Amino acid sequence: MNILGNIIWLVFGGLGIAVEYFVSSLLLMITIFGIPFGIATMRLGILALWPFGSHVVDQPQDGGCLSVFMDILWFFVGGFWIALTHLGFGLLLCITIVGIPWGRMHFRLMWLALAPFGKEIVNNDF
């Protein structure tokens, strides 16, 4: 079921969201200061390509207060606007009963887009 959900996700907007993440990741990696943000955006883009069957786990011991600082900076640099994109797509997809699973996936990605540091993406498909 996850494979079918992921294929439908790619066809109906997932590929566009992933391209948005990858382009912004490349733009962020232009400067040395933007590299950690570009890596976080790249991870979000990979998750946006194949989200069903994956889940996010917190890893607070990895970054500590640096991760909190990066999340706050991320929120103002672009995380808020990415989250608004996911909110819009999620609300649009939840209009119909059939689109609710994909709308819920956008809401899950929205929360991750607000604070991506200190989290790890775990894939359960394989």
PDB file of C-alpha atoms in Angstrom:
ATOM      1  CA  MET A   1       0.000   0.000   0.000  1.00  0.00           C
ATOM      2  CA  ASN A   2       2.911   2.353   0.705  1.00  0.00           C
ATOM      3  CA  ILE A   3       4.247   1.923  -2.832  1.00  0.00           C
ATOM      4  CA  LEU A   4       0.885   2.800  -4.370  1.00  0.00           C
ATOM      5  CA  GLY A   5       0.534   5.806  -2.038  1.00  0.00           C
ATOM      6  CA  ASN A   6       4.017   7.015  -2.984  1.00  0.00           C
ATOM      7  CA  ILE A   7       3.358   6.674  -6.719  1.00  0.00           C
ATOM      8  CA  ILE A   8       0.110   8.633  -6.436  1.00  0.00           C
ATOM      9  CA  TRP A   9       1.958  11.167  -4.247  1.00  0.00           C
ATOM     10  CA  LEU A  10       4.607  11.696  -6.950  1.00  0.00           C
ATOM     11  CA  VAL A  11       2.039  12.153  -9.697  1.00  0.00           C
ATOM     12  CA  PHE A  12      -0.173  14.590  -7.786  1.00  0.00           C
ATOM     13  CA  GLY A  13       2.324  17.104  -6.451  1.00  0.00           C
ATOM     14  CA  GLY A  14       5.074  15.249  -4.593  1.00  0.00           C
ATOM     15  CA  LEU A  15       7.512  15.622  -7.438  1.00  0.00           C
ATOM     16  CA  GLY A  16       6.898  19.379  -7.572  1.00  0.00           C
ATOM     17  CA  ILE A  17       7.461  19.754  -3.830  1.00  0.00           C
ATOM     18  CA  ALA A  18      10.658  17.673  -4.054  1.00  0.00           C
ATOM     19  CA  VAL A  19      11.973  19.828  -6.915  1.00  0.00           C
ATOM     20  CA  GLU A  20      11.205  22.930  -4.811  1.00  0.00           C
ATOM     21  CA  TYR A  21      13.237  21.461  -1.964  1.00  0.00           C
ATOM     22  CA  PHE A  22      16.160  20.465  -4.201  1.00  0.00           C
ATOM     23  CA  VAL A  23      16.378  23.855  -5.930  1.00  0.00           C
ATOM     24  CA  SER A  24      16.271  25.702  -2.616  1.00  0.00           C
ATOM     25  CA  SER A  25      18.881  23.288  -1.252  1.00  0.00           C
ATOM     26  CA  LEU A  26      21.278  24.108  -4.082  1.00  0.00           C
ATOM     27  CA  LEU A  27      20.689  27.832  -3.574  1.00  0.00           C
ATOM     28  CA  LEU A  28      21.354  27.525   0.150  1.00  0.00           C
ATOM     29  CA  MET A  29      24.603  25.625  -0.440  1.00  0.00           C
ATOM     30  CA  ILE A  30      26.136  28.543  -2.350  1.00  0.00           C
ATOM     31  CA  THR A  31      27.598  29.970   0.862  1.00  0.00           C
ATOM     32  CA  ILE A  32      29.448  28.141   3.609  1.00  0.00           C
ATOM     33  CA  PHE A  33      26.954  29.440   6.174  1.00  0.00           C
ATOM     34  CA  GLY A  34      24.048  27.951   4.200  1.00  0.00           C
ATOM     35  CA  ILE A  35      25.448  24.419   3.874  1.00  0.00           C
ATOM     36  CA  PRO A  36      23.755  23.009   7.026  1.00  0.00           C
ATOM     37  CA  PHE A  37      20.463  24.504   5.874  1.00  0.00           C
ATOM     38  CA  GLY A  38      20.983  23.079   2.388  1.00  0.00           C
ATOM     39  CA  ILE A  39      21.628  19.624   3.820  1.00  0.00           C
ATOM     40  CA  ALA A  40      18.448  19.843   5.912  1.00  0.00           C
ATOM     41  CA  THR A  41      16.492  20.928   2.844  1.00  0.00           C
ATOM     42  CA  MET A  42      17.984  18.069   0.827  1.00  0.00           C
ATOM     43  CA  ARG A  43      16.805  15.579   3.474  1.00  0.00           C
ATOM     44  CA  LEU A  44      13.327  17.102   3.322  1.00  0.00           C
ATOM     45  CA  GLY A  45      13.386  16.790  -0.470  1.00  0.00           C
ATOM     46  CA  ILE A  46      14.297  13.112  -0.280  1.00  0.00           C
ATOM     47  CA  LEU A  47      11.443  12.574   2.173  1.00  0.00           C
ATOM     48  CA  ALA A  48       9.116  14.506  -0.138  1.00  0.00           C
ATOM     49  CA  LEU A  49       9.909  12.055  -2.949  1.00  0.00           C
ATOM     50  CA  TRP A  50       8.899   8.925  -1.015  1.00  0.00           C
ATOM     51  CA  PRO A  51       7.051   9.890   2.210  1.00  0.00           C
ATOM     52  CA  PHE A  52       4.747   6.916   2.810  1.00  0.00           C
ATOM     53  CA  GLY A  53       6.468   4.226   4.853  1.00  0.00           C
ATOM     54  CA  SER A  54       8.884   6.682   6.467  1.00  0.00           C
ATOM     55  CA  HIS A  55       8.706   8.328   9.844  1.00  0.00           C
ATOM     56  CA  VAL A  56      10.674  10.984  11.690  1.00  0.00           C
ATOM     57  CA  VAL A  57      12.364  10.392  15.043  1.00  0.00           C
ATOM     58  CA  ASP A  58      13.818  13.020  17.351  1.00  0.00           C
ATOM     59  CA  GLN A  59      17.541  12.939  18.034  1.00  0.00           C
ATOM     60  CA  PRO A  60      18.101  15.606  20.696  1.00  0.00           C
ATOM     61  CA  GLN A  61      21.531  14.291  21.682  1.00  0.00           C
ATOM     62  CA  ASP A  62      22.997  15.040  18.230  1.00  0.00           C
ATOM     63  CA  GLY A  63      22.747  18.809  18.146  1.00  0.00           C
ATOM     64  CA  GLY A  64      21.829  20.036  21.594  1.00  0.00           C
ATOM     65  CA  CYS A  65      21.340  23.781  21.818  1.00  0.00           C
ATOM     66  CA  LEU A  66      22.950  24.264  18.392  1.00  0.00           C
ATOM     67  CA  SER A  67      20.061  22.344  16.857  1.00  0.00           C
ATOM     68  CA  VAL A  68      17.550  24.619  18.641  1.00  0.00           C
ATOM     69  CA  PHE A  69      19.432  27.700  17.415  1.00  0.00           C
ATOM     70  CA  MET A  70      19.487  26.347  13.852  1.00  0.00           C
ATOM     71  CA  ASP A  71      15.740  25.599  14.020  1.00  0.00           C
ATOM     72  CA  ILE A  72      15.013  29.167  15.126  1.00  0.00           C
ATOM     73  CA  LEU A  73      17.204  30.580  12.368  1.00  0.00           C
ATOM     74  CA  TRP A  74      15.667  28.155   9.865  1.00  0.00           C
ATOM     75  CA  PHE A  75      12.162  29.325  10.794  1.00  0.00           C
ATOM     76  CA  PHE A  76      12.996  32.897   9.800  1.00  0.00           C
ATOM     77  CA  VAL A  77      15.124  32.032   6.749  1.00  0.00           C
ATOM     78  CA  GLY A  78      12.516  29.951   4.951  1.00  0.00           C
ATOM     79  CA  GLY A  79      10.906  27.288   7.074  1.00  0.00           C
ATOM     80  CA  PHE A  80       7.776  29.361   7.637  1.00  0.00           C
ATOM     81  CA  TRP A  81       7.165  29.783   3.907  1.00  0.00           C
ATOM     82  CA  ILE A  82       7.782  26.105   3.168  1.00  0.00           C
ATOM     83  CA  ALA A  83       5.349  25.207   5.951  1.00  0.00           C
ATOM     84  CA  LEU A  84       2.748  27.532   4.429  1.00  0.00           C
ATOM     85  CA  THR A  85       3.162  25.741   1.088  1.00  0.00           C
ATOM     86  CA  HIS A  86       2.519  22.398   2.761  1.00  0.00           C
ATOM     87  CA  LEU A  87      -0.448  23.838   4.666  1.00  0.00           C
ATOM     88  CA  GLY A  88      -2.005  25.125   1.434  1.00  0.00           C
ATOM     89  CA  PHE A  89      -1.536  21.835  -0.405  1.00  0.00           C
ATOM     90  CA  GLY A  90      -2.775  19.884   2.614  1.00  0.00           C
ATOM     91  CA  LEU A  91      -5.957  21.935   2.889  1.00  0.00           C
ATOM     92  CA  LEU A  92      -6.526  21.680  -0.864  1.00  0.00           C
ATOM     93  CA  LEU A  93      -6.158  17.894  -0.820  1.00  0.00           C
ATOM     94  CA  CYS A  94      -8.380  17.463   2.236  1.00  0.00           C
ATOM     95  CA  ILE A  95     -11.361  18.961   0.391  1.00  0.00           C
ATOM     96  CA  THR A  96     -12.169  15.505  -0.986  1.00  0.00           C
ATOM     97  CA  ILE A  97     -12.327  12.291   0.989  1.00  0.00           C
ATOM     98  CA  VAL A  98      -9.974  10.569  -1.448  1.00  0.00           C
ATOM     99  CA  GLY A  99      -7.253  13.208  -0.952  1.00  0.00           C
ATOM    100  CA  ILE A 100      -7.201  13.063   2.854  1.00  0.00           C
ATOM    101  CA  PRO A 101      -4.214  10.646   3.161  1.00  0.00           C
ATOM    102  CA  TRP A 102      -2.104  12.895   0.927  1.00  0.00           C
ATOM    103  CA  GLY A 103      -3.310  16.009   2.736  1.00  0.00           C
ATOM    104  CA  ARG A 104      -2.295  14.459   6.049  1.00  0.00           C
ATOM    105  CA  MET A 105       1.143  13.744   4.570  1.00  0.00           C
ATOM    106  CA  HIS A 106       1.505  17.440   3.706  1.00  0.00           C
ATOM    107  CA  PHE A 107       0.568  18.325   7.288  1.00  0.00           C
ATOM    108  CA  ARG A 108       3.244  15.912   8.560  1.00  0.00           C
ATOM    109  CA  LEU A 109       5.813  17.482   6.237  1.00  0.00           C
ATOM    110  CA  MET A 110       4.660  20.928   7.345  1.00  0.00           C
ATOM    111  CA  TRP A 111       5.641  20.247  10.969  1.00  0.00           C
ATOM    112  CA  LEU A 112       8.974  18.838   9.858  1.00  0.00           C
ATOM    113  CA  ALA A 113       9.595  21.852   7.612  1.00  0.00           C
ATOM    114  CA  LEU A 114       9.191  24.168  10.610  1.00  0.00           C
ATOM    115  CA  ALA A 115      12.004  22.514  12.613  1.00  0.00           C
ATOM    116  CA  PRO A 116      14.120  19.984  10.652  1.00  0.00           C
ATOM    117  CA  PHE A 117      17.267  19.996  12.803  1.00  0.00           C
ATOM    118  CA  GLY A 118      17.733  17.298  15.437  1.00  0.00           C
ATOM    119  CA  LYS A 119      15.521  14.841  13.565  1.00  0.00           C
ATOM    120  CA  GLU A 120      16.253  11.718  11.574  1.00  0.00           C
ATOM    121  CA  ILE A 121      14.150  10.169   8.805  1.00  0.00           C
ATOM    122  CA  VAL A 122      13.714   6.389   9.145  1.00  0.00           C
ATOM    123  CA  ASN A 123      12.419   4.318   6.248  1.00  0.00           C
ATOM    124  CA  ASN A 124      10.303   1.272   7.135  1.00  0.00           C
ATOM    125  CA  ASP A 125       9.754  -0.054   3.600  1.00  0.00           C
ATOM    126  CA  PHE A 126      12.923  -2.073   3.289  1.00  0.00           C
TER     127      PHE A 126
END
